[in-house]
CSV table of C-alpha atoms in Angstrom, one decimal:
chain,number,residue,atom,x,y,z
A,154,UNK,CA,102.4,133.6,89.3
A,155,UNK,CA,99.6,131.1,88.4
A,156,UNK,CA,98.9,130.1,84.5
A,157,UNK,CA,102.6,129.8,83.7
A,158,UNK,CA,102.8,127.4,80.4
A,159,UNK,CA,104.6,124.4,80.8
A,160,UNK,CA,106.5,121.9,78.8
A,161,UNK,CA,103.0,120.4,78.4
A,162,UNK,CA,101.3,123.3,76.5
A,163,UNK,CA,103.8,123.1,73.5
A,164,UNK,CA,105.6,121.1,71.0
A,165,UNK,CA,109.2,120.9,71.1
A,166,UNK,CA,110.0,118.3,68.5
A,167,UNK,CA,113.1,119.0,66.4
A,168,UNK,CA,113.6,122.2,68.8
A,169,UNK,CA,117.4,123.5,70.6
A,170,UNK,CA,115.4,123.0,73.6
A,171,UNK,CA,117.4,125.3,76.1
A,172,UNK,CA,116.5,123.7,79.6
A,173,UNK,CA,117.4,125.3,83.0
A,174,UNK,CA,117.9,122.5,85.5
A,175,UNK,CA,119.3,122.4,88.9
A,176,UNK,CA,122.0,119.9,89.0
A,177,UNK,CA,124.3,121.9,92.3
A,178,UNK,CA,124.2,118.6,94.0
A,179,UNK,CA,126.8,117.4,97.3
A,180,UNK,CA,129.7,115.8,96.5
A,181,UNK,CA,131.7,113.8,99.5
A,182,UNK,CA,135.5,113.7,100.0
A,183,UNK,CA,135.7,110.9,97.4
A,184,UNK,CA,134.4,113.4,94.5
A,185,UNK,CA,131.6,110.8,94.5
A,186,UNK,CA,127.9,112.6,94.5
A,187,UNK,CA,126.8,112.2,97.8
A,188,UNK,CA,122.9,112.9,97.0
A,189,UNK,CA,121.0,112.7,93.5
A,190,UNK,CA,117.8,114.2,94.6
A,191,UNK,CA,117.8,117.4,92.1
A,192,UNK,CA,119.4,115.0,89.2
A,193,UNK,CA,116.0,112.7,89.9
A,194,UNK,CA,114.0,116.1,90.5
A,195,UNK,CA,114.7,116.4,86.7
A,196,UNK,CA,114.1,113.4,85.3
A,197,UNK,CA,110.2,113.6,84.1
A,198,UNK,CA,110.9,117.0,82.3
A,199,UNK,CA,114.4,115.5,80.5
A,200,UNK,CA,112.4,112.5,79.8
A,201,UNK,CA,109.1,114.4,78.5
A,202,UNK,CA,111.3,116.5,76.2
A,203,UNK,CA,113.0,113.0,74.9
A,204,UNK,CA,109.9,111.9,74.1
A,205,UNK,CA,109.0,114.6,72.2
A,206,UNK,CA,111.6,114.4,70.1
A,207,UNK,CA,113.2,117.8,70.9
A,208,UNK,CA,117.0,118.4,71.1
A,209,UNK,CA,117.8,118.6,75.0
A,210,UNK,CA,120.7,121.5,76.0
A,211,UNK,CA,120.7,121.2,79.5
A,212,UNK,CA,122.5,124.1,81.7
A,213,UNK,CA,123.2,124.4,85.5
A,214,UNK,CA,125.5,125.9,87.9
A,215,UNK,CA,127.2,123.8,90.6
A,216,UNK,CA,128.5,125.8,93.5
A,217,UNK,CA,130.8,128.5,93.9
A,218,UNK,CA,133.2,128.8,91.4
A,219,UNK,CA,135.9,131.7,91.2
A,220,UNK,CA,136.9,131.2,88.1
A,221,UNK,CA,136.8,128.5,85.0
A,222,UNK,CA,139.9,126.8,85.9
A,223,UNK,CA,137.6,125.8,89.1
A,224,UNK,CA,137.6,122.1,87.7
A,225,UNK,CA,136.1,120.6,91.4
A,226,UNK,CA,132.7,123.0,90.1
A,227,UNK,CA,133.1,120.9,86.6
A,228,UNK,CA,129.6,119.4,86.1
A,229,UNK,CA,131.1,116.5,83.7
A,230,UNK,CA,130.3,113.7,86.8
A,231,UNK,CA,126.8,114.7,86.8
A,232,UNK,CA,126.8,114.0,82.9
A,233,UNK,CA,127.9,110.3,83.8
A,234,UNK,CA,125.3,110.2,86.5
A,235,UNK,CA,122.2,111.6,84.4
A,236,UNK,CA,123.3,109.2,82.0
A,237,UNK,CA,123.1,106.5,84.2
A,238,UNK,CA,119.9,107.3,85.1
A,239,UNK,CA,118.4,108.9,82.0
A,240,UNK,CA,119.2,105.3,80.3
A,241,UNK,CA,120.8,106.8,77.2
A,242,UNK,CA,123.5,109.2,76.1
A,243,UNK,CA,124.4,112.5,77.7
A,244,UNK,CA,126.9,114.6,75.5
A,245,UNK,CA,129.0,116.3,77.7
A,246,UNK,CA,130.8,119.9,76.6
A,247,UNK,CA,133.1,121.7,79.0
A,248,UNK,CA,131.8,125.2,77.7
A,249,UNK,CA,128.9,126.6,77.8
A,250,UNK,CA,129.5,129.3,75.0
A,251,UNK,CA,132.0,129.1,71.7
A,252,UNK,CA,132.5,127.1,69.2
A,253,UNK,CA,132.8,123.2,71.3
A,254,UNK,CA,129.1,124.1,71.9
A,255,UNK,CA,127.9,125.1,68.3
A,256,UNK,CA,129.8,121.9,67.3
A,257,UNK,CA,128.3,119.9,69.8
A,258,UNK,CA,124.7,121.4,69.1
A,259,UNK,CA,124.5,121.9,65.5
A,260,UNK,CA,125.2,118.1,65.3
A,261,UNK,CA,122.4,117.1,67.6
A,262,UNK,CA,119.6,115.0,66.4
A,263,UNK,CA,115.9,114.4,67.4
A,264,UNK,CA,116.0,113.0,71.2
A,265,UNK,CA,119.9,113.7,71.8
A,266,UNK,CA,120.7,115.4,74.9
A,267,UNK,CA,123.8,117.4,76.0
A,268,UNK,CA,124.7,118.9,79.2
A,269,UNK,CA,126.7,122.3,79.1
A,270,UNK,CA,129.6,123.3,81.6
A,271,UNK,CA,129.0,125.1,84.9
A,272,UNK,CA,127.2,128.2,83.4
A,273,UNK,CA,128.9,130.1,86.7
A,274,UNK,CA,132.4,129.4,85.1
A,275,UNK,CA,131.9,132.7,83.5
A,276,UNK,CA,131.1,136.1,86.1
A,277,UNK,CA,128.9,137.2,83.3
A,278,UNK,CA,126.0,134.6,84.4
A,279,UNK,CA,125.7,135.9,88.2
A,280,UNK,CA,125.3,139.4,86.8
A,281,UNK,CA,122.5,138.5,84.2
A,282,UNK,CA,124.5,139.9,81.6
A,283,UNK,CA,122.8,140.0,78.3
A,284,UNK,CA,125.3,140.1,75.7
A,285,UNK,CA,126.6,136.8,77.2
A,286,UNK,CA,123.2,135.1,77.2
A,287,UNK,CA,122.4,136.2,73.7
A,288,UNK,CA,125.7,134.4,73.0
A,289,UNK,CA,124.1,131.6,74.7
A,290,UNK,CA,121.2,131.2,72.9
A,291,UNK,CA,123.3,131.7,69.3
A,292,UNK,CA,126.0,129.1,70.0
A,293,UNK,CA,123.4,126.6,71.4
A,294,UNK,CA,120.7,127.5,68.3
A,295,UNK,CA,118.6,127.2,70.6
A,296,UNK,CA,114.7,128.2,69.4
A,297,UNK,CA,113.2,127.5,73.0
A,298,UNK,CA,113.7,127.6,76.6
A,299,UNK,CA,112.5,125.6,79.7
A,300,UNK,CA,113.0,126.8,83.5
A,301,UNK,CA,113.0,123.7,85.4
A,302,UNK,CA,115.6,125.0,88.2
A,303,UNK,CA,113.3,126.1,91.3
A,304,UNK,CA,115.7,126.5,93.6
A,305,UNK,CA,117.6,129.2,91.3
A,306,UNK,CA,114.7,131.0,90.2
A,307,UNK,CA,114.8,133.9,92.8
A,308,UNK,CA,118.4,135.0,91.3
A,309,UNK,CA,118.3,137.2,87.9
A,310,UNK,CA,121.0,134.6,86.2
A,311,UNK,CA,121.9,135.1,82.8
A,312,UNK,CA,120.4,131.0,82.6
A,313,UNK,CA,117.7,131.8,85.2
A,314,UNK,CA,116.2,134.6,83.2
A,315,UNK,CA,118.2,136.6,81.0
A,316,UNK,CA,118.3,134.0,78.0
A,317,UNK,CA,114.5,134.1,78.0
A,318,UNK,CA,114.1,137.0,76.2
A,319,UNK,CA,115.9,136.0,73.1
A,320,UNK,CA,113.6,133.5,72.6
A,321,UNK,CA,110.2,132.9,71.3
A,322,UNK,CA,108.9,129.8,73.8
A,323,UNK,CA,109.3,130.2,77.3
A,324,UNK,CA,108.0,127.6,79.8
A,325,UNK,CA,108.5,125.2,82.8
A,326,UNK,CA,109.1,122.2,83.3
A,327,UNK,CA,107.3,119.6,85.7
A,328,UNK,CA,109.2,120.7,88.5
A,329,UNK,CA,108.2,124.0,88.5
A,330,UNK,CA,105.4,123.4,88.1
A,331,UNK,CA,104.6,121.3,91.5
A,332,UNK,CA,106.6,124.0,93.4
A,333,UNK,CA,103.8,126.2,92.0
A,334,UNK,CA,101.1,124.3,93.0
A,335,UNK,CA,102.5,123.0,96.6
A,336,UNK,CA,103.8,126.7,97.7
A,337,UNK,CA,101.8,128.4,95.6
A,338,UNK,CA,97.8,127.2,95.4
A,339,UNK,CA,97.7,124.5,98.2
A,340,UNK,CA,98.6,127.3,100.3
A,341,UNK,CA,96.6,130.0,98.8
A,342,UNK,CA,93.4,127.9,99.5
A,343,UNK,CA,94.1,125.4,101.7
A,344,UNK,CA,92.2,122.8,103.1
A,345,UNK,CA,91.6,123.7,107.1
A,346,UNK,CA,92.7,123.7,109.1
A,347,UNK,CA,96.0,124.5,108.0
A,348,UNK,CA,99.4,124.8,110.2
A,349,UNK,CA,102.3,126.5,109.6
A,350,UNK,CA,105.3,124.6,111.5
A,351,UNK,CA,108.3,127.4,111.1
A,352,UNK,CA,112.1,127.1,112.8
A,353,UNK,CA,115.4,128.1,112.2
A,354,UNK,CA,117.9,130.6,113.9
A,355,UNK,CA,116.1,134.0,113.4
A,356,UNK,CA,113.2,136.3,113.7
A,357,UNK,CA,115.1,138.2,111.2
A,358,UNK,CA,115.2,135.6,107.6
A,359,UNK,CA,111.5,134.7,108.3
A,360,UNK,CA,109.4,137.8,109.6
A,361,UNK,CA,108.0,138.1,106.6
A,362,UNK,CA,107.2,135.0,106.0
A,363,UNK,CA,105.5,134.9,109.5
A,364,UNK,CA,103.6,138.2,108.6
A,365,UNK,CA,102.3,136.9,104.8
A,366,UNK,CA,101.5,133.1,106.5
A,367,UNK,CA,99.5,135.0,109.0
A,368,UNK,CA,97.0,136.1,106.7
A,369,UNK,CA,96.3,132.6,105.5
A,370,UNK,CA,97.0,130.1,108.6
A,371,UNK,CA,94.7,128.6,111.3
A,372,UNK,CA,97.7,127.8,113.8
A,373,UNK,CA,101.7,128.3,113.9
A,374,UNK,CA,104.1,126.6,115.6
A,375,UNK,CA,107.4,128.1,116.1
A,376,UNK,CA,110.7,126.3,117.4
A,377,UNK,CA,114.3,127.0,116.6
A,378,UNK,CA,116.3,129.2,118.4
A,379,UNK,CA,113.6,132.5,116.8
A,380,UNK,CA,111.7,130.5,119.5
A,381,UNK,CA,114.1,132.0,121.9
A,382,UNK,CA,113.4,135.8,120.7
A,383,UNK,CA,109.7,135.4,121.0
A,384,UNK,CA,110.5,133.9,125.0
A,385,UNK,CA,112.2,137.6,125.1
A,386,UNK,CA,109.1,139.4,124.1
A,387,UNK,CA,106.7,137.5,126.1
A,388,UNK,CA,109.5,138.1,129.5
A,389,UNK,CA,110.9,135.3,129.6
A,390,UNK,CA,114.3,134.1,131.0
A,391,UNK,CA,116.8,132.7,127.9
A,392,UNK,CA,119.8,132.4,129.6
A,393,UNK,CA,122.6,131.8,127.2
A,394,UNK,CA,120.5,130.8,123.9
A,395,UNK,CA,120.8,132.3,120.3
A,396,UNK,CA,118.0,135.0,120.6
A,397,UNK,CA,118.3,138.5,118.5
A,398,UNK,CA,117.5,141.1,121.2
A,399,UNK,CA,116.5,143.7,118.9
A,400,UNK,CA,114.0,141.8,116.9
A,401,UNK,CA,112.1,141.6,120.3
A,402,UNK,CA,109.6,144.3,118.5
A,403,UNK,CA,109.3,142.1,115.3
A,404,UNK,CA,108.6,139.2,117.6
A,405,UNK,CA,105.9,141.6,119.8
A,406,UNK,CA,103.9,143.0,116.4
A,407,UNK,CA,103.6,139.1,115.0
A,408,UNK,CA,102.2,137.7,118.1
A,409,UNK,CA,99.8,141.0,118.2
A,410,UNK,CA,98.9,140.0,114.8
A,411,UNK,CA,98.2,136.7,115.5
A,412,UNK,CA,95.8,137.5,118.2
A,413,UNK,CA,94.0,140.1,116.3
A,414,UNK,CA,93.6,136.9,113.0
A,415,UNK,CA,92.7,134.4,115.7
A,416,UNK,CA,95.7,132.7,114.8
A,417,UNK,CA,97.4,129.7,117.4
A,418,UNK,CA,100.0,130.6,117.6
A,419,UNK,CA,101.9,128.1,119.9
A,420,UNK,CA,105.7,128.9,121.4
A,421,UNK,CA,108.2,125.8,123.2
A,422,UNK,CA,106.0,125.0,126.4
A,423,UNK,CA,109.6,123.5,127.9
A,424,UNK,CA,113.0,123.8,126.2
A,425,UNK,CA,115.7,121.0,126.0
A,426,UNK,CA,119.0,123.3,127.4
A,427,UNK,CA,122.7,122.5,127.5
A,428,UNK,CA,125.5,123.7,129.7
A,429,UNK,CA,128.2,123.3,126.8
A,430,UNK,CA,127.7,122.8,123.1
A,431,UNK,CA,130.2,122.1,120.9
A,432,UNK,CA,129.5,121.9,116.9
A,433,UNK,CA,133.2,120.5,115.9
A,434,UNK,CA,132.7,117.3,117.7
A,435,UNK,CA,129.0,117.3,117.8
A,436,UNK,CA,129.1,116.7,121.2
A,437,UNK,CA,127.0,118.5,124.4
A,438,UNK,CA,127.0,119.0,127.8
A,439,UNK,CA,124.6,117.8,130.5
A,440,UNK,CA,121.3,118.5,128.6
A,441,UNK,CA,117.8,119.0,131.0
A,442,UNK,CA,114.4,119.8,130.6
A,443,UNK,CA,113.1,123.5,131.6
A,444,UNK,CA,110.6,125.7,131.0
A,445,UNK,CA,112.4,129.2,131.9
A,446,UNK,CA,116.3,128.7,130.7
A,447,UNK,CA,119.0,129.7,133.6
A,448,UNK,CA,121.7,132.0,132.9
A,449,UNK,CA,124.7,130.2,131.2
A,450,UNK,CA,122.5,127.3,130.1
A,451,UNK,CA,121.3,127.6,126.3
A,452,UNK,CA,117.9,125.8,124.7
A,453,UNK,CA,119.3,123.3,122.1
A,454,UNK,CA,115.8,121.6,121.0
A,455,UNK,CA,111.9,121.4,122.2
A,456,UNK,CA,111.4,119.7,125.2
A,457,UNK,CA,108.9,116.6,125.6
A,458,UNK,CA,105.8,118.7,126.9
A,459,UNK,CA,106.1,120.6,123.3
A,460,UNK,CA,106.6,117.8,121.0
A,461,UNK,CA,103.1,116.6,122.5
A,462,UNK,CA,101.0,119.8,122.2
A,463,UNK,CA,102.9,120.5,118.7
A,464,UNK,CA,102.3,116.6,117.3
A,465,UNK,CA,98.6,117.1,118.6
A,466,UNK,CA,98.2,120.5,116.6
A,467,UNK,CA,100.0,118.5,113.5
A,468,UNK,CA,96.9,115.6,113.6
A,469,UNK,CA,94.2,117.7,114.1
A,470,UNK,CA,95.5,119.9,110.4
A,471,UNK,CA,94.6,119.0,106.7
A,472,UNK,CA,97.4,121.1,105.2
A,473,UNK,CA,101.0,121.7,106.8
A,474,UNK,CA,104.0,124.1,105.4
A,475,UNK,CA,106.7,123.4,107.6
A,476,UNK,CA,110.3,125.3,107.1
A,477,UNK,CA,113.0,125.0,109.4
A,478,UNK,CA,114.0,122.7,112.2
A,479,UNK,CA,113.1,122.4,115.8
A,480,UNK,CA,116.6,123.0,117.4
A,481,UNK,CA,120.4,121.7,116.6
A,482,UNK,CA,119.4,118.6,114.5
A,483,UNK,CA,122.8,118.4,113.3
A,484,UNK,CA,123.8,117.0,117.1
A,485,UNK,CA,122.2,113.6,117.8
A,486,UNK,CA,121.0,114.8,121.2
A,487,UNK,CA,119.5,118.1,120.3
A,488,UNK,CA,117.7,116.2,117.0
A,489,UNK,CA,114.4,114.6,118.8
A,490,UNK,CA,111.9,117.5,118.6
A,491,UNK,CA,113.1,117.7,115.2
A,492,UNK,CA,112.7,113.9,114.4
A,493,UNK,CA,109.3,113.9,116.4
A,494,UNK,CA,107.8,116.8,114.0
A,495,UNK,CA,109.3,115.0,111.0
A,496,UNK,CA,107.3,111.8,112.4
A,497,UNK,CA,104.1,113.7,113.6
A,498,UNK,CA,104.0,115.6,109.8
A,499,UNK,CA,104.7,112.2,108.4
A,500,UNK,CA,101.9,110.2,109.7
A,501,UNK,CA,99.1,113.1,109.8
A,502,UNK,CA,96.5,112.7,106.9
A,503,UNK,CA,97.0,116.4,105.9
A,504,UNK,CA,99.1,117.6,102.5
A,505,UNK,CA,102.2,118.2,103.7
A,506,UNK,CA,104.6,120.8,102.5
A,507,UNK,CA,108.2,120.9,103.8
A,508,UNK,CA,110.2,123.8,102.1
A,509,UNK,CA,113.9,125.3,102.8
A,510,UNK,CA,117.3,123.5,103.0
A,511,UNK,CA,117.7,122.6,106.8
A,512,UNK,CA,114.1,120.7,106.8
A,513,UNK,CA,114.5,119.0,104.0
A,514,UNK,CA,118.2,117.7,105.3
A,515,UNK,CA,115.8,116.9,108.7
A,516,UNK,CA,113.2,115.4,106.9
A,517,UNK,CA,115.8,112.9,105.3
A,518,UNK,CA,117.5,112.1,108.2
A,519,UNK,CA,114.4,111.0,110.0
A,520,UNK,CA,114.1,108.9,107.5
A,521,UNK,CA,110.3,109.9,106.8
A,522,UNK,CA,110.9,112.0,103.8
A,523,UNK,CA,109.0,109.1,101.5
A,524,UNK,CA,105.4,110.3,103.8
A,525,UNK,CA,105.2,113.6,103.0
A,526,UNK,CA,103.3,115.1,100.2
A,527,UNK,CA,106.0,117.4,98.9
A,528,UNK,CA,109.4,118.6,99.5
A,529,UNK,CA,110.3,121.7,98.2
A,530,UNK,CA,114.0,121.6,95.9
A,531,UNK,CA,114.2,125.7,96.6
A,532,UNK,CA,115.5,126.6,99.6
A,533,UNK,CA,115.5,131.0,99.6
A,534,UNK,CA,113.4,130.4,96.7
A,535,UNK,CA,111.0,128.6,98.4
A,536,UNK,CA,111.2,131.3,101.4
A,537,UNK,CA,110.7,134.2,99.0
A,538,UNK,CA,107.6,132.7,97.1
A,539,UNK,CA,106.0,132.2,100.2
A,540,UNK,CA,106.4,135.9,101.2
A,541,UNK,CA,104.8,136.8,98.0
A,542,UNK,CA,107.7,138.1,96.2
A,543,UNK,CA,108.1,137.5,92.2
A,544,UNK,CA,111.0,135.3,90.9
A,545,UNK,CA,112.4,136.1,88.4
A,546,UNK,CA,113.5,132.8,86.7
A,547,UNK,CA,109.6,132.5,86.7
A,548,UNK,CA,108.2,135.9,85.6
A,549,UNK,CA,110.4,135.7,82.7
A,550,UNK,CA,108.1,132.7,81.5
A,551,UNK,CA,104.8,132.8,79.0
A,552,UNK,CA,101.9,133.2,80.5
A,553,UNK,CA,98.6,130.8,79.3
């Protein structure tokens, strides 16, 4: 997927610039936005374009919507927001096809930006369809388009991919662009030696991750409860943790292939483990430090004895992917082997690469997210990249 023009490699001025951003950010209880990390993730490509001169449509999707009257999905409090930050205008429209937006963008100027409704209002932009995206392109006038929305470019969208092939210019923005060179090149040929830190709940959503990393890794360190269903395959006792049983095989044929590559491949050494857990409250029972978990007793977190031989493996590497946390992060108690990675990753010289929703959320809340050399904005989009898979919101795009 390398060579992929970008905003850089043409001239926009005076252009319906159609741009693909991802502005599905949190709100809290208060309908305020609780975190503007994808509205600043966009920033140096809205700006760029600005610049330029070109005529800025921006479209996204926010959440789940049913239908249009959905107005909690309405993206008009990120227009006040990008303005805010933008420092100028943003013209909102509560469509995002008819005759409000061939108003709204026939009248645009040199520089002007608007930001379209939530393209997912309308079922037609889930299911790629093209009549709907021609329609797109027509009412916007739009004569070019930019994919700047990472974390959306796995899914065949109608704004993803579909509207690129009515138009002449296809390319990415700056976003994109790092993703491509942090997940894509960095790991392709990596400075060594390069570690691959991977967690999460299951063998299952990463085994082929595992299998393509393995090909290109020098050590990997796995935590999460998929530690658990690796304990299973190597015999060991996991009491009442989250293991998948019948991934036991998957678990066998990746430490197999790790020994036939030369791989480390380093498992939890001792487990933090909990009598009771409960996620409402956040709260846990007695918590102690084993190596073998007893029945009715379930690992919640790495135990101390990991932390060290997993913070060493971290400081000795020059490049490090990490996706997915160590254990229950969400709960105080069960967040220190988390915390402690976030802090070893943080501090190592290497080019760090942390990728996929739960780390990124870990990463912030250990309050070390401002060390690391790149945080990925694509969470199953970063997951599918790195298992080699084409996107589509990215194979639609001109090649150099």
């Amino acid at each position: 997927m390398g060579n992929i023009k970008t905003v850089k490699d043409v001239n926009l001025q005076g252009k319906n610039t159609l741009v693909r951003v991802d502005f599905n950010v949190p709100f809290d209880s208060n309908g305020q936005i609780s975190d503007d990390t994808r509205i600043m993730g966009a920033l140096p490509t809205i700006k760029h374009l600005v610049e330029q001169g070109a005529r800025v449509i921006l479209t996204s999707h926010l959440g789940r919507p049913k239908s249009k009257a959905d107005t909690q999905f309405s993206l008009a409090p990120v227009a006040k927001a990008l303005e805010e930050r933008l420092g100028k205008p943003v013209k909102f429209v509560d469509d995002c096809i008819g005759d409000k937006v061939k108003e709204a963008c026939s009248a645009m100027k040199d520089g002007d930006v608007v930001l379209l409704e939530n393209s997912r209002f309308y079922p037609e932009e889930k299911k790629n369809d093209q009549a709907f995206a021609k329609k797109m392109v027509e009412d916007t006038g739009a004569q070019a388009y930019v994919n700047d929305a990472f974390g959306t470019a796995h899914r065949a969208h109608a704004t993803t991919a579909g509207v690129a092939a009515f138009l002449p210019i296809k390319v990415a923005g700056f976003l994109i662009e790092r993703e491509l060179n942090f997940l894509g090149s960095k790991t392709e040929n990596p400075e060594r030696p390069f570690t691959v830190i991977l967690g999460g709940a299951k063998v299952s959503d990463k085994i082929t991750v595992i299998d393509t990393l393995l090909d290109k890794c020098d050590a990997m360190l796995i935590g999460g409860a998929m530690a658990y269903t690796f304990a299973l395959a190597l015999g060991k006792k996991v009491g009442s943790s989250l293991v998948e049983p019948d991934k036991v095989d998957l678990a066998k044929a990746a430490l197999k292939k790790a020994r036939e590559k030369g791989v480390k491949f380093l498992l939890p050494v001792d487990n933090m483990v909990t009598d009771k857990i409960d996620f409402a409250s956040g709260t846990v029972g007695e918590m102690k430090d084993v190596e073998e978990i007893p029945e009715g007793w379930s690992g919640v977190d790495i135990g101390p004895k990991t932390v060290k031989l997993y913070s060493d493996q971290i400081a000795a590497s020059k490049t490090i992917l990490w996706n997915g946390p160590m254990g229950v992060f969400e709960i105080k108690e069960c967040a220190k082997g988390t915390f402690a990675v976030a802090k070893a990753v943080a501090e190592s010289d290497a080019v760090s690469i942390v990728g996929g929703g739960d780390s990124v959320k870990a990463v912030k809340k250990s309050g070390y997210s401002g060390k690391v050399s790149f945080i990925s904005t694509g969470g199953g989009a970063s997951l599918e990249f790195l298992e080699g898979k084409e996107l589509p919101g990215i194979a639609a795009l001109d090649r150099k």
